[in-house]
Coordinates of C-alpha atoms in Angstrom, one line a residue:
M14 CA -73.7 175.9 30.6
S15 CA -74.5 177.7 27.2
A16 CA -72.1 180.5 27.4
R17 CA -68.7 180.3 25.3
L18 CA -66.1 182.5 24.4
R19 CA -63.9 181.5 21.4
T20 CA -60.4 182.7 21.4
P21 CA -56.9 181.8 19.8
L22 CA -56.3 179.9 23.1
T23 CA -59.2 177.7 23.0
E24 CA -58.7 176.8 19.5
L25 CA -54.9 176.2 20.1
V26 CA -55.2 173.8 23.0
G27 CA -58.8 172.5 22.5
I28 CA -60.7 173.8 25.4
E29 CA -64.1 175.0 25.9
H30 CA -63.2 178.1 27.9
P31 CA -60.0 180.8 27.7
I32 CA -59.2 180.0 31.4
V33 CA -56.2 178.5 32.7
Q34 CA -55.5 177.1 36.2
T35 CA -51.7 177.6 36.8
G36 CA -49.3 175.0 38.0
M37 CA -48.9 176.0 41.5
G38 CA -46.5 173.8 43.8
W39 CA -48.0 171.4 46.2
V40 CA -51.6 172.8 44.8
A41 CA -52.1 171.9 41.1
G42 CA -52.3 168.2 41.7
P43 CA -54.5 165.6 39.7
R44 CA -57.7 166.5 41.5
L45 CA -57.6 170.1 40.8
V46 CA -56.3 169.6 37.2
A47 CA -58.9 167.1 36.5
A48 CA -61.7 169.3 37.7
T49 CA -60.5 172.3 35.6
A50 CA -60.3 170.1 32.5
E51 CA -63.7 168.7 32.9
A52 CA -65.0 172.2 33.6
G53 CA -63.7 173.3 30.2
G54 CA -60.6 175.1 31.5
L55 CA -56.9 174.2 31.0
G56 CA -55.6 172.8 34.2
I57 CA -51.8 172.6 34.7
L58 CA -50.1 169.8 37.0
A59 CA -47.2 171.4 39.1
S60 CA -44.1 169.1 38.4
A61 CA -41.2 171.2 40.3
T62 CA -42.3 169.6 43.6
M63 CA -42.8 166.1 42.4
T64 CA -40.0 163.4 41.5
Y65 CA -40.2 161.9 38.1
D66 CA -42.2 158.8 39.3
E67 CA -44.7 161.2 41.3
L68 CA -45.1 163.0 38.0
A69 CA -45.7 159.7 35.9
A70 CA -48.3 158.6 38.6
A71 CA -50.1 162.3 38.7
I72 CA -50.3 162.3 34.9
A73 CA -51.9 159.0 35.1
K74 CA -54.2 159.8 37.8
T75 CA -55.4 162.9 35.9
K76 CA -55.9 161.0 32.5
A77 CA -58.1 158.5 34.7
H78 CA -60.4 161.4 35.8
T79 CA -60.6 163.2 32.5
G80 CA -60.2 162.6 28.9
K81 CA -60.0 166.5 28.3
P82 CA -56.7 168.4 27.5
F83 CA -54.4 169.5 30.3
G84 CA -50.9 170.5 30.9
V85 CA -47.8 169.8 33.0
N86 CA -45.4 172.7 34.2
I87 CA -41.9 171.6 34.0
R88 CA -38.7 173.5 35.4
A89 CA -36.8 174.0 32.2
D90 CA -33.5 174.1 34.3
A91 CA -34.1 170.7 36.0
T92 CA -31.5 168.3 35.4
D93 CA -34.1 165.6 34.3
A94 CA -36.3 168.2 32.0
G95 CA -35.3 165.9 29.0
E96 CA -36.8 162.9 30.8
R97 CA -40.0 164.8 31.8
I98 CA -40.6 166.0 28.4
E99 CA -40.2 162.3 27.0
L100 CA -42.8 161.3 29.5
L101 CA -45.3 163.9 28.4
I102 CA -44.9 163.1 24.9
R103 CA -45.5 159.3 25.7
E104 CA -48.6 160.1 27.9
G105 CA -50.0 162.4 25.3
V106 CA -50.1 165.5 27.3
R107 CA -51.5 168.3 25.5
V108 CA -49.6 171.3 26.9
A109 CA -46.2 171.9 28.3
S110 CA -45.9 175.1 30.4
F111 CA -42.5 176.6 31.6
A112 CA -41.8 179.1 34.3
L113 CA -38.5 179.7 32.7
A114 CA -37.9 179.8 29.0
P115 CA -37.0 176.5 27.7
K116 CA -34.2 175.9 25.5
Q117 CA -35.0 176.2 21.8
E118 CA -34.3 172.3 21.2
L119 CA -36.6 171.3 23.8
I120 CA -39.3 173.7 22.3
A121 CA -38.7 172.0 18.8
R122 CA -38.8 168.5 20.4
L123 CA -42.1 169.3 22.1
K124 CA -43.7 170.8 19.1
A125 CA -42.4 168.0 16.7
A126 CA -44.6 165.6 19.2
G127 CA -47.7 167.6 18.6
V128 CA -47.4 169.2 22.3
V129 CA -48.6 172.9 22.9
V130 CA -45.7 175.0 24.3
I131 CA -46.6 177.7 26.5
P132 CA -44.1 179.4 28.6
S133 CA -44.7 182.0 31.3
I134 CA -42.6 185.2 30.9
G135 CA -42.3 188.6 32.7
A136 CA -41.0 191.1 29.9
A137 CA -41.9 191.6 26.3
K138 CA -38.2 190.9 25.3
H139 CA -38.8 187.5 26.9
A140 CA -41.8 186.8 24.8
V141 CA -40.3 187.9 21.6
K142 CA -37.3 185.5 22.5
V143 CA -39.5 182.4 22.9
A144 CA -42.0 183.2 19.9
S145 CA -38.9 183.4 17.8
W146 CA -38.0 180.0 19.2
G147 CA -41.4 178.5 18.3
A148 CA -43.4 178.9 21.3
D149 CA -47.1 178.5 20.7
A150 CA -48.4 180.9 23.3
V151 CA -47.2 182.8 26.4
I152 CA -48.5 183.6 30.0
V153 CA -47.7 186.9 31.2
Q154 CA -47.8 187.7 34.8
G155 CA -48.0 191.1 36.4
G156 CA -46.9 192.3 39.6
E157 CA -50.3 191.4 41.4
G158 CA -49.8 187.7 41.1
G159 CA -48.8 185.3 43.7
G160 CA -45.5 183.7 44.0
H161 CA -42.5 184.7 42.2
T162 CA -43.4 188.0 40.5
G163 CA -42.1 191.2 38.8
P164 CA -42.6 194.9 39.7
V165 CA -44.6 195.9 36.8
A166 CA -48.6 195.8 36.8
T167 CA -50.4 193.5 34.6
T168 CA -52.3 196.5 33.1
L169 CA -48.9 197.7 31.9
L170 CA -47.1 194.6 31.2
L171 CA -49.7 192.9 29.3
P172 CA -50.3 195.5 26.4
S173 CA -46.4 195.7 26.0
V174 CA -46.2 192.0 25.6
L175 CA -49.1 192.2 23.1
D176 CA -47.6 194.6 21.0
A177 CA -44.4 192.7 20.9
V178 CA -45.6 189.2 19.6
D179 CA -48.1 187.6 17.5
I180 CA -48.7 184.6 19.2
P181 CA -51.7 184.2 21.8
V182 CA -50.9 185.8 25.0
V183 CA -52.6 184.8 28.3
A184 CA -52.8 187.2 31.0
A185 CA -52.3 186.5 34.6
G186 CA -51.7 188.3 37.9
G187 CA -54.9 190.2 39.5
F188 CA -57.7 187.9 37.7
F189 CA -60.5 186.3 39.7
D190 CA -64.0 186.9 37.8
G191 CA -65.6 187.5 34.8
R192 CA -65.1 191.5 34.6
G193 CA -61.3 190.5 34.6
L194 CA -61.7 188.0 31.9
A195 CA -63.7 190.7 29.6
A196 CA -61.1 193.3 30.3
A197 CA -58.2 190.9 29.1
L198 CA -59.8 190.0 26.2
A199 CA -60.7 193.8 25.5
Y200 CA -56.7 194.3 25.9
G201 CA -56.3 191.6 23.0
A202 CA -55.4 188.8 25.2
A203 CA -56.4 185.0 24.5
G204 CA -57.6 184.3 28.1
V205 CA -56.4 184.6 31.6
A206 CA -54.4 182.4 33.9
M207 CA -55.1 182.3 37.9
G208 CA -53.6 180.7 40.7
T209 CA -55.0 182.0 44.0
R210 CA -58.7 181.6 42.7
F211 CA -58.3 178.0 41.9
L212 CA -56.6 177.4 45.2
L213 CA -59.6 178.7 46.7
T214 CA -62.0 176.3 45.4
R215 CA -63.6 173.1 46.9
E216 CA -61.3 170.9 44.7
S217 CA -58.1 172.4 45.7
T218 CA -56.5 170.1 48.2
V219 CA -55.1 173.0 50.5
P220 CA -56.4 172.4 54.2
D221 CA -59.4 174.1 54.9
A222 CA -58.0 176.0 57.9
V223 CA -55.6 177.4 55.5
K224 CA -58.2 178.4 52.9
Q225 CA -60.2 180.0 55.7
E226 CA -56.8 182.0 56.6
Y227 CA -56.8 183.4 52.9
L228 CA -60.5 184.2 52.9
R229 CA -59.9 186.5 56.1
R230 CA -57.3 188.7 54.4
G231 CA -57.8 192.0 53.0
L232 CA -56.2 193.7 50.0
S233 CA -53.2 194.9 51.7
D234 CA -52.5 191.5 53.4
T235 CA -49.9 190.4 51.1
V236 CA -46.2 191.4 50.6
V237 CA -43.4 190.8 48.3
S238 CA -40.6 189.3 49.9
V239 CA -36.9 188.4 49.0
K240 CA -36.3 186.6 52.2
V241 CA -38.2 183.8 51.4
D242 CA -35.8 182.4 48.6
G243 CA -33.7 185.4 47.5
M244 CA -36.1 186.4 44.7
P245 CA -39.2 188.7 44.7
H246 CA -41.9 186.3 46.1
R247 CA -45.8 187.6 46.8
V248 CA -47.0 185.6 49.7
L249 CA -49.6 186.4 52.6
N250 CA -48.1 188.6 55.4
T251 CA -47.8 186.3 58.3
E252 CA -45.6 186.3 61.5
L253 CA -43.2 184.0 59.9
V254 CA -42.7 186.1 56.9
A255 CA -42.5 189.2 59.1
R256 CA -39.5 187.4 61.1
L257 CA -37.8 186.4 57.7
E258 CA -37.9 190.1 56.9
H259 CA -35.8 191.0 59.9
S260 CA -33.4 187.8 59.8
G261 CA -29.8 188.3 59.1
R262 CA -28.2 187.1 56.0
W263 CA -26.1 184.2 57.6
R264 CA -29.2 183.2 59.7
A265 CA -31.3 182.6 56.4
L266 CA -28.5 180.7 54.6
L267 CA -28.4 178.4 57.5
A268 CA -32.2 177.9 57.4
A269 CA -32.1 177.4 53.7
A270 CA -29.5 175.0 53.8
A271 CA -31.5 173.0 56.5
N272 CA -34.4 173.0 54.2
A273 CA -32.1 171.8 51.3
A274 CA -31.3 168.7 53.2
R275 CA -35.1 168.0 54.2
F276 CA -36.0 168.6 50.3
K277 CA -33.2 166.0 49.7
G278 CA -34.5 163.4 52.1
M279 CA -38.1 163.8 50.9
T280 CA -37.6 163.4 47.3
G281 CA -34.7 161.0 47.4
M282 CA -32.5 163.4 45.3
S283 CA -28.6 162.9 45.6
W284 CA -26.5 165.9 46.7
S285 CA -24.8 165.7 43.1
A286 CA -28.3 166.1 41.3
M287 CA -29.1 169.1 43.6
I288 CA -25.9 170.8 42.8
R289 CA -26.5 170.3 39.3
D290 CA -29.7 171.9 39.6
G291 CA -28.3 174.8 41.6
L292 CA -25.8 175.4 38.9
A293 CA -28.5 175.3 36.2
M294 CA -30.5 178.0 38.2
R295 CA -27.4 179.9 38.6
K296 CA -26.8 180.0 35.0
T297 CA -30.3 180.6 33.6
K298 CA -31.6 183.0 36.3
D299 CA -28.2 184.7 36.8
L300 CA -28.4 184.4 40.6
T301 CA -25.7 184.5 43.2
W302 CA -24.6 181.3 45.0
S303 CA -26.5 182.9 48.3
Q304 CA -29.6 183.1 45.9
V305 CA -29.1 179.5 44.9
I306 CA -28.9 178.3 48.4
M307 CA -31.8 180.4 49.5
A308 CA -34.1 178.8 46.6
A309 CA -34.1 175.6 48.8
N310 CA -36.4 177.3 51.2
T311 CA -39.3 177.5 48.7
P312 CA -40.5 174.1 48.4
M313 CA -40.3 173.2 51.9
L314 CA -42.0 176.6 53.3
L315 CA -44.6 176.1 50.9
R316 CA -45.0 172.7 51.7
A317 CA -45.5 173.4 55.4
G318 CA -48.1 176.0 54.7
L319 CA -50.1 174.6 51.8
V320 CA -49.9 170.9 52.4
E321 CA -49.3 170.5 56.3
G322 CA -51.4 173.6 57.1
N323 CA -48.7 174.8 59.3
T324 CA -49.3 178.5 58.9
E325 CA -46.5 179.3 61.7
A326 CA -43.7 177.4 60.1
G327 CA -44.9 177.6 56.5
V328 CA -45.3 180.4 53.9
L329 CA -48.4 181.0 51.8
A330 CA -48.0 182.1 48.2
A331 CA -50.9 184.5 47.5
G332 CA -52.1 186.8 44.6
Q333 CA -53.4 190.4 45.9
V334 CA -56.7 188.9 44.7
T335 CA -56.6 187.3 48.1
G336 CA -58.1 190.1 49.6
I337 CA -61.1 190.3 47.3
I338 CA -62.1 186.6 47.0
Q339 CA -64.8 185.8 49.5
D340 CA -65.9 182.2 48.8
L341 CA -65.0 178.4 47.9
P342 CA -66.9 177.5 44.9
T343 CA -66.4 174.2 43.1
V344 CA -64.2 174.5 40.0
R345 CA -67.3 174.1 37.7
E346 CA -68.9 176.8 39.4
L347 CA -66.3 179.0 39.4
I348 CA -65.6 178.8 35.6
D349 CA -69.2 178.8 34.5
R350 CA -69.8 182.0 36.8
I351 CA -66.6 183.8 35.1
V352 CA -67.6 183.0 31.5
E353 CA -71.0 183.9 32.2
E354 CA -70.1 187.3 33.8
A355 CA -67.6 187.9 30.9
V356 CA -70.0 187.3 28.4
A357 CA -72.7 189.6 30.1
R358 CA -70.0 192.2 30.4
I359 CA -68.8 192.0 26.7
E360 CA -72.4 192.4 25.7
V361 CA -72.7 195.7 27.9
V362 CA -69.7 197.1 26.4
G363 CA -70.7 196.3 23.0
G364 CA -73.9 198.4 23.4
I365 CA -72.3 201.4 24.4
P366 CA -72.7 203.9 21.6
A367 CA -69.3 204.7 20.1
K368 CA -70.0 208.3 18.7
S369 CA -68.3 211.2 20.2
T370 CA -69.8 214.6 21.5
P371 CA -68.4 218.0 21.6
G372 CA -65.9 218.2 24.5
S373 CA -65.4 214.5 24.9
L374 CA -61.9 212.9 25.0
G375 CA -60.2 212.9 21.8
H376 CA -62.6 215.9 20.6
Q377 CA -61.5 218.9 22.7
P378 CA -62.5 222.3 21.6
G379 CA -59.2 224.4 20.2

């Protein structure tokens, strides 16, 4: 394609287009990430649901299918975060992204090795903190986004962050087309990050029946629940979610403990390692012990829905854009379309005369 948009993000990372595919657990694997990289965007592997060995294999597989830049999302509070960072450095991974702010020394280690550090943040004060620690850019997700999300809409959160820092800011939450990219750039963002829109592509490994479930939904068919894992989580409103919403506290804790045991068996983690992870989560996220136990629900409930295709026993993380997406393009078709639409929209806006007339906004007669 001929359409191109150069921004501080494309220059920083070395990608063609200012579009990021987020690190969605169980979804953002080598196939989707490599396709995004080959189409000119920034694909990010989701490592939170991978063991160290699985991550090493995923990086190798991604590199086998693309020579272009890609990233890996790492849990900054994971007990083996340091080992994973060393893996990224050895393998020459271009970008390290974090759902939680990494410690200052981790940022310094990555930057010293030439890795671009891009944490996700949910408030301007958090952006200021990571910027002062040396983060190269930030992703800011508004309340429209899927998965763990905050209460402030992107249209308000984004400008508050842009006003607070002077590093590139990538906008997330509510983006799915070229109009959104053009709008984000008009705000001053350096690009957009999308999760649900990339989940609903042909290269996404989510079962086709589950993709069709997403496509059937409307704009009011997502809900922010704290009953999935104790923290605000935007998901599709299903019968399971409705049952969780009406479940008692002790029943929820017992279910979470059972899911923790299942996750332990699947990953081979020891109980001591899981407890250490829980302690780290409690400290960094300021959680209660019940919330820490509830967090064990997340990987297993998402896996049931997004990997096994069991919508009756699984949870489907979903942004509000679910209700407006109607197709399953290839990743290249999606990125090309978004960029072309954005360029066309920017040209239209650029052609609007900037002169004022009596009675227009800002020039009201006294």
